Amino acid sequence: MKNITIALFAAVTLLISGGAAQATGSALQSSAIVATAVAETGMLIEPLDVVTIPAPLRPDVRPVTLAQLEDQLRRPELQASLNKGSIAVVYPNVEEPFRSAFLAMIQGIEDRIKLKVRAYPVDPKVDTAELNNTLKRSGTKVVIALGRQGLNATAGFDREISVLAGGVLLLSESENVMGISMTPDPAMLFSRLRVLLPELRRIVVVYNPQKSDWLIKLAREAAKAQNIELSAHVAGDLASAAKLYSQLISGADNRHDAVWLPHDSTTVEESTILPLVLRESWNSNLPVFSSNVLHVKKGALFAMVPDNVELGRTLAASAMGVIAGEVRRRPLVPLRELHTAINLRTASHIGLNLGALQQRSFDFVYPQP
């Protein structure tokens, strides 16, 4: 794949007041099933109109206010470029309920640029050369590629078309892709965990460097910024991961430690490793949190799940930055547009009693109160 030129999105902190809506256990289960389909297509679940708790911006991300974005939109040259259809979206041609997730992202894109965008649903065997020519003829400058299928469709595009990837699971630096991964930002996960467990001192994680090295680098920075120790352990196969988890959980302090389950198919394998970790941590009263919302239903304390409309808005801000010439190359970034799910039964089991006000700060609650 050719090098993809892309602008890093400008992070926006929204100051919103209000309470977060709670969802029933069945709603969480339905939404989580959609979220897990990203392995092949990068699908994300339909969001609720709710508020999440933002973590502090990392120092390497330049904050941009809503007023600055609006000023950028009013620039005559940028508005003229947008009116000519400079931004297009490529997304997987899939059926419901998955299609709604991508349409929500497109809605967010249109909300930000205040215009309809040309959206191209693509199949796995799409003719990329023909798509490239179609986009060039229409004056496209930036393509927002949603999901793995959408990203694959942009392979081989001409250099004059910049590509921004969004909602793709388990991208790595080796893929030379710029954009936003579906993997939740460790800084936001750790911030939420610290609110739940003020006495937290250490986070334990087992990972495969081939899949998660880029994420663990970010996690180390996030943990240091929040005065938390990140105890990261390498496992290249299932047997090594299982052995490590047993040792680490048995030696953990359930008052000050927690286990993090990242998106890593080696060390968080669903049929063997996940049941082992959840069972042993339950027996030890050790908190476990995850990057995968499905794990909340199965017993993890909490997890984070994408907010599709907000993701679309952030992708649009990045695309506008490219058109305006404000290009900042940066490796893959994790997802910050997130909702949060909590398992009240697990919380109670580890001695964490959440009041009604705390429960309302979560977007999904399982099981149903």
mmCIF file of C-alpha atoms in Angstrom, residues 59-266:
data_model
loop_
_atom_site.group_PDB
_atom_site.id
_atom_site.type_symbol
_atom_site.label_atom_id
_atom_site.label_comp_id
_atom_site.label_asym_id
_atom_site.label_seq_id
_atom_site.Cartn_x
_atom_site.Cartn_y
_atom_site.Cartn_z
ATOM 1 C CA PRO A 59 0.342 17.189 25.119
ATOM 2 C CA ASP A 60 1.061 16.114 21.505
ATOM 3 C CA VAL A 61 -2.471 16.940 20.353
ATOM 4 C CA ARG A 62 -3.241 20.577 19.590
ATOM 5 C CA PRO A 63 -6.683 21.532 20.951
ATOM 6 C CA VAL A 64 -9.083 23.412 18.697
ATOM 7 C CA THR A 65 -12.159 25.153 20.029
ATOM 8 C CA LEU A 66 -15.595 25.012 18.443
ATOM 9 C CA ALA A 67 -15.306 28.738 17.682
ATOM 10 C CA GLN A 68 -12.042 28.151 15.811
ATOM 11 C CA LEU A 69 -13.650 25.387 13.780
ATOM 12 C CA GLU A 70 -16.557 27.641 12.898
ATOM 13 C CA ASP A 71 -14.117 30.366 11.832
ATOM 14 C CA GLN A 72 -12.343 27.824 9.673
ATOM 15 C CA LEU A 73 -15.610 26.863 8.015
ATOM 16 C CA ARG A 74 -16.344 30.510 7.204
ATOM 17 C CA ARG A 75 -13.098 30.948 5.285
ATOM 18 C CA PRO A 76 -14.153 31.666 1.664
ATOM 19 C CA GLU A 77 -11.560 29.395 0.071
ATOM 20 C CA LEU A 78 -12.471 26.478 2.325
ATOM 21 C CA GLN A 79 -16.215 26.954 1.857
ATOM 22 C CA ALA A 80 -15.750 27.107 -1.911
ATOM 23 C CA SER A 81 -13.722 23.906 -1.830
ATOM 24 C CA LEU A 82 -16.332 22.120 0.278
ATOM 25 C CA ASN A 83 -19.117 23.264 -2.047
ATOM 26 C CA LYS A 84 -17.251 21.646 -4.928
ATOM 27 C CA GLY A 85 -17.433 18.299 -3.157
ATOM 28 C CA SER A 86 -13.819 18.104 -1.999
ATOM 29 C CA ILE A 87 -14.642 15.584 0.760
ATOM 30 C CA ALA A 88 -16.023 12.126 -0.045
ATOM 31 C CA VAL A 89 -16.745 9.092 2.122
ATOM 32 C CA VAL A 90 -16.080 5.443 1.253
ATOM 33 C CA TYR A 91 -17.746 2.868 3.498
ATOM 34 C CA PRO A 92 -18.639 -0.869 3.440
ATOM 35 C CA ASN A 93 -21.757 -1.870 1.547
ATOM 36 C CA VAL A 94 -23.374 -3.911 4.327
ATOM 37 C CA GLU A 95 -26.864 -4.638 5.606
ATOM 38 C CA GLU A 96 -28.539 -3.461 8.783
ATOM 39 C CA PRO A 97 -27.888 -3.135 11.654
ATOM 40 C CA PHE A 98 -24.308 -2.439 10.572
ATOM 41 C CA ARG A 99 -25.201 0.078 7.852
ATOM 42 C CA SER A 100 -26.776 2.393 10.443
ATOM 43 C CA ALA A 101 -23.449 2.699 12.244
ATOM 44 C CA PHE A 102 -21.727 4.028 9.136
ATOM 45 C CA LEU A 103 -24.652 6.287 8.314
ATOM 46 C CA ALA A 104 -24.349 7.772 11.811
ATOM 47 C CA MET A 105 -20.693 8.569 11.116
ATOM 48 C CA ILE A 106 -21.649 10.168 7.805
ATOM 49 C CA GLN A 107 -24.278 12.199 9.664
ATOM 50 C CA GLY A 108 -21.553 13.476 11.981
ATOM 51 C CA ILE A 109 -19.365 14.399 9.003
ATOM 52 C CA GLU A 110 -22.195 16.374 7.411
ATOM 53 C CA ASP A 111 -23.038 18.038 10.724
ATOM 54 C CA ARG A 112 -19.499 19.387 10.952
ATOM 55 C CA ILE A 113 -19.046 20.628 7.381
ATOM 56 C CA LYS A 114 -22.694 21.798 7.105
ATOM 57 C CA LEU A 115 -23.053 20.116 3.699
ATOM 58 C CA LYS A 116 -24.086 16.801 2.190
ATOM 59 C CA VAL A 117 -21.115 14.639 1.257
ATOM 60 C CA ARG A 118 -20.801 12.147 -1.560
ATOM 61 C CA ALA A 119 -20.793 8.708 0.024
ATOM 62 C CA TYR A 120 -19.741 5.560 -1.836
ATOM 63 C CA PRO A 121 -20.747 2.153 -0.414
ATOM 64 C CA VAL A 122 -18.161 -0.385 -1.612
ATOM 65 C CA ASP A 123 -18.054 -4.168 -1.853
ATOM 66 C CA PRO A 124 -14.970 -6.280 -1.056
ATOM 67 C CA LYS A 125 -14.172 -6.685 -4.782
ATOM 68 C CA VAL A 126 -14.624 -3.028 -5.723
ATOM 69 C CA ASP A 127 -12.632 -1.785 -8.725
ATOM 70 C CA THR A 128 -10.283 0.607 -6.902
ATOM 71 C CA ALA A 129 -8.943 2.124 -10.133
ATOM 72 C CA GLU A 130 -12.444 2.985 -11.303
ATOM 73 C CA LEU A 131 -13.305 4.414 -7.883
ATOM 74 C CA ASN A 132 -10.135 6.489 -7.939
ATOM 75 C CA ASN A 133 -11.015 7.913 -11.353
ATOM 76 C CA THR A 134 -14.571 8.675 -10.275
ATOM 77 C CA LEU A 135 -13.348 10.600 -7.250
ATOM 78 C CA LYS A 136 -10.788 12.537 -9.285
ATOM 79 C CA ARG A 137 -13.398 13.551 -11.868
ATOM 80 C CA SER A 138 -15.637 14.886 -9.104
ATOM 81 C CA GLY A 139 -12.848 17.011 -7.643
ATOM 82 C CA THR A 140 -12.325 15.005 -4.442
ATOM 83 C CA LYS A 141 -9.348 16.137 -2.363
ATOM 84 C CA VAL A 142 -9.898 14.062 0.781
ATOM 85 C CA VAL A 143 -11.502 10.630 1.190
ATOM 86 C CA ILE A 144 -12.724 9.533 4.616
ATOM 87 C CA ALA A 145 -12.458 5.732 4.508
ATOM 88 C CA LEU A 146 -14.677 4.002 7.062
ATOM 89 C CA GLY A 147 -14.043 0.452 8.204
ATOM 90 C CA ARG A 148 -11.486 -2.041 6.926
ATOM 91 C CA GLN A 149 -13.455 -2.598 3.734
ATOM 92 C CA GLY A 150 -13.618 1.127 3.064
ATOM 93 C CA LEU A 151 -9.905 1.532 3.751
ATOM 94 C CA ASN A 152 -8.967 -1.361 1.473
ATOM 95 C CA ALA A 153 -10.918 0.292 -1.339
ATOM 96 C CA THR A 154 -8.533 3.269 -1.228
ATOM 97 C CA ALA A 155 -5.388 1.199 -1.810
ATOM 98 C CA GLY A 156 -3.551 2.509 -4.854
ATOM 99 C CA PHE A 157 -5.291 5.891 -4.953
ATOM 100 C CA ASP A 158 -3.379 8.717 -6.630
ATOM 101 C CA ARG A 159 -1.298 10.905 -4.363
ATOM 102 C CA GLU A 160 -3.445 13.966 -4.963
ATOM 103 C CA ILE A 161 -6.280 12.290 -3.032
ATOM 104 C CA SER A 162 -5.550 12.228 0.684
ATOM 105 C CA VAL A 163 -7.067 9.409 2.746
ATOM 106 C CA LEU A 164 -8.205 9.527 6.371
ATOM 107 C CA ALA A 165 -9.043 6.174 7.954
ATOM 108 C CA GLY A 166 -11.761 5.920 10.587
ATOM 109 C CA GLY A 167 -13.301 3.148 12.657
ATOM 110 C CA VAL A 168 -10.801 0.437 11.764
ATOM 111 C CA LEU A 169 -9.889 -2.103 14.419
ATOM 112 C CA LEU A 170 -6.338 -3.145 15.283
ATOM 113 C CA LEU A 171 -4.419 -0.951 12.908
ATOM 114 C CA SER A 172 -0.698 -0.921 13.598
ATOM 115 C CA GLU A 173 2.138 1.438 12.750
ATOM 116 C CA SER A 174 3.472 -1.120 10.267
ATOM 117 C CA GLU A 175 0.414 -0.584 8.072
ATOM 118 C CA ASN A 176 1.529 3.016 7.489
ATOM 119 C CA VAL A 177 -2.034 4.290 7.888
ATOM 120 C CA MET A 178 -2.970 7.664 9.289
ATOM 121 C CA GLY A 179 -6.308 8.091 11.000
ATOM 122 C CA ILE A 180 -8.417 7.042 13.982
ATOM 123 C CA SER A 181 -8.489 3.447 15.206
ATOM 124 C CA MET A 182 -11.574 1.919 16.813
ATOM 125 C CA THR A 183 -9.438 1.105 19.848
ATOM 126 C CA PRO A 184 -10.361 3.350 22.811
ATOM 127 C CA ASP A 185 -7.731 5.826 23.949
ATOM 128 C CA PRO A 186 -5.973 4.391 27.028
ATOM 129 C CA ALA A 187 -5.964 7.863 28.570
ATOM 130 C CA MET A 188 -9.770 7.877 28.629
ATOM 131 C CA LEU A 189 -10.001 4.311 29.923
ATOM 132 C CA PHE A 190 -7.544 5.014 32.717
ATOM 133 C CA SER A 191 -9.245 8.285 33.627
ATOM 134 C CA ARG A 192 -12.618 6.572 33.995
ATOM 135 C CA LEU A 193 -11.012 3.751 35.989
ATOM 136 C CA ARG A 194 -9.404 6.259 38.356
ATOM 137 C CA VAL A 195 -12.791 7.848 39.017
ATOM 138 C CA LEU A 196 -14.255 4.437 39.879
ATOM 139 C CA LEU A 197 -11.242 3.273 41.904
ATOM 140 C CA PRO A 198 -9.505 6.274 43.544
ATOM 141 C CA GLU A 199 -7.027 4.002 45.342
ATOM 142 C CA LEU A 200 -5.807 2.450 42.081
ATOM 143 C CA ARG A 201 -2.015 2.252 41.862
ATOM 144 C CA ARG A 202 -1.248 -0.281 39.107
ATOM 145 C CA ILE A 203 -2.739 -1.518 35.816
ATOM 146 C CA VAL A 204 -1.742 -4.962 34.596
ATOM 147 C CA VAL A 205 -1.908 -5.808 30.887
ATOM 148 C CA VAL A 206 -0.773 -8.760 28.767
ATOM 149 C CA TYR A 207 -0.207 -8.036 25.082
ATOM 150 C CA ASN A 208 1.273 -9.289 21.811
ATOM 151 C CA PRO A 209 3.748 -6.679 20.481
ATOM 152 C CA GLN A 210 2.915 -7.561 16.883
ATOM 153 C CA LYS A 211 -0.663 -6.443 17.472
ATOM 154 C CA SER A 212 -0.572 -3.900 20.272
ATOM 155 C CA ASP A 213 2.900 -2.373 20.576
ATOM 156 C CA TRP A 214 1.711 1.043 19.332
ATOM 157 C CA LEU A 215 -1.150 1.005 21.833
ATOM 158 C CA ILE A 216 1.033 0.040 24.786
ATOM 159 C CA LYS A 217 3.345 2.975 24.007
ATOM 160 C CA LEU A 218 0.363 5.305 24.347
ATOM 161 C CA ALA A 219 -0.779 3.461 27.467
ATOM 162 C CA ARG A 220 2.583 3.999 29.154
ATOM 163 C CA GLU A 221 2.320 7.737 28.516
ATOM 164 C CA ALA A 222 -1.261 7.832 29.769
ATOM 165 C CA ALA A 223 -0.455 5.872 32.929
ATOM 166 C CA LYS A 224 2.529 8.084 33.737
ATOM 167 C CA ALA A 225 0.434 11.223 33.271
ATOM 168 C CA GLN A 226 -2.115 9.898 35.750
ATOM 169 C CA ASN A 227 0.498 8.663 38.250
ATOM 170 C CA ILE A 228 -0.381 5.006 37.656
ATOM 171 C CA GLU A 229 2.093 2.164 37.150
ATOM 172 C CA LEU A 230 1.547 0.201 33.929
ATOM 173 C CA SER A 231 2.736 -3.370 34.390
ATOM 174 C CA ALA A 232 2.891 -4.634 30.780
ATOM 175 C CA HIS A 233 3.779 -8.253 29.982
ATOM 176 C CA VAL A 234 4.499 -9.774 26.566
ATOM 177 C CA ALA A 235 2.864 -12.997 25.359
ATOM 178 C CA GLY A 236 3.233 -14.268 21.797
ATOM 179 C CA ASP A 237 0.728 -17.118 22.014
ATOM 180 C CA LEU A 238 -2.303 -18.343 23.944
ATOM 181 C CA ALA A 239 -0.347 -20.687 26.231
ATOM 182 C CA SER A 240 2.007 -17.927 27.334
ATOM 183 C CA ALA A 241 -0.895 -15.542 27.888
ATOM 184 C CA ALA A 242 -2.820 -18.061 30.014
ATOM 185 C CA LYS A 243 0.215 -18.764 32.187
ATOM 186 C CA LEU A 244 0.943 -15.076 32.664
ATOM 187 C CA TYR A 245 -2.623 -14.210 33.633
ATOM 188 C CA SER A 246 -2.738 -16.947 36.273
ATOM 189 C CA GLN A 247 0.511 -15.727 37.812
ATOM 190 C CA LEU A 248 -0.359 -12.048 37.649
ATOM 191 C CA ILE A 249 -3.869 -12.374 39.033
ATOM 192 C CA SER A 250 -2.784 -14.592 41.911
ATOM 193 C CA GLY A 251 -0.121 -12.052 42.866
ATOM 194 C CA ALA A 252 -2.248 -8.924 42.433
ATOM 195 C CA ASP A 253 -3.530 -6.632 45.159
ATOM 196 C CA ASN A 254 -7.281 -6.235 44.607
ATOM 197 C CA ARG A 255 -7.284 -2.934 46.508
ATOM 198 C CA HIS A 256 -4.748 -1.196 44.289
ATOM 199 C CA ASP A 257 -4.481 -3.234 41.055
ATOM 200 C CA ALA A 258 -6.689 -3.730 38.007
ATOM 201 C CA VAL A 259 -6.388 -5.811 34.826
ATOM 202 C CA TRP A 260 -6.858 -4.210 31.408
ATOM 203 C CA LEU A 261 -8.061 -6.250 28.416
ATOM 204 C CA PRO A 262 -7.073 -4.440 25.184
ATOM 205 C CA HIS A 263 -8.154 -5.314 21.650
ATOM 206 C CA ASP A 264 -5.633 -8.137 21.170
ATOM 207 C CA SER A 265 -6.780 -11.426 19.651
ATOM 208 C CA THR A 266 -3.776 -13.289 21.090
#
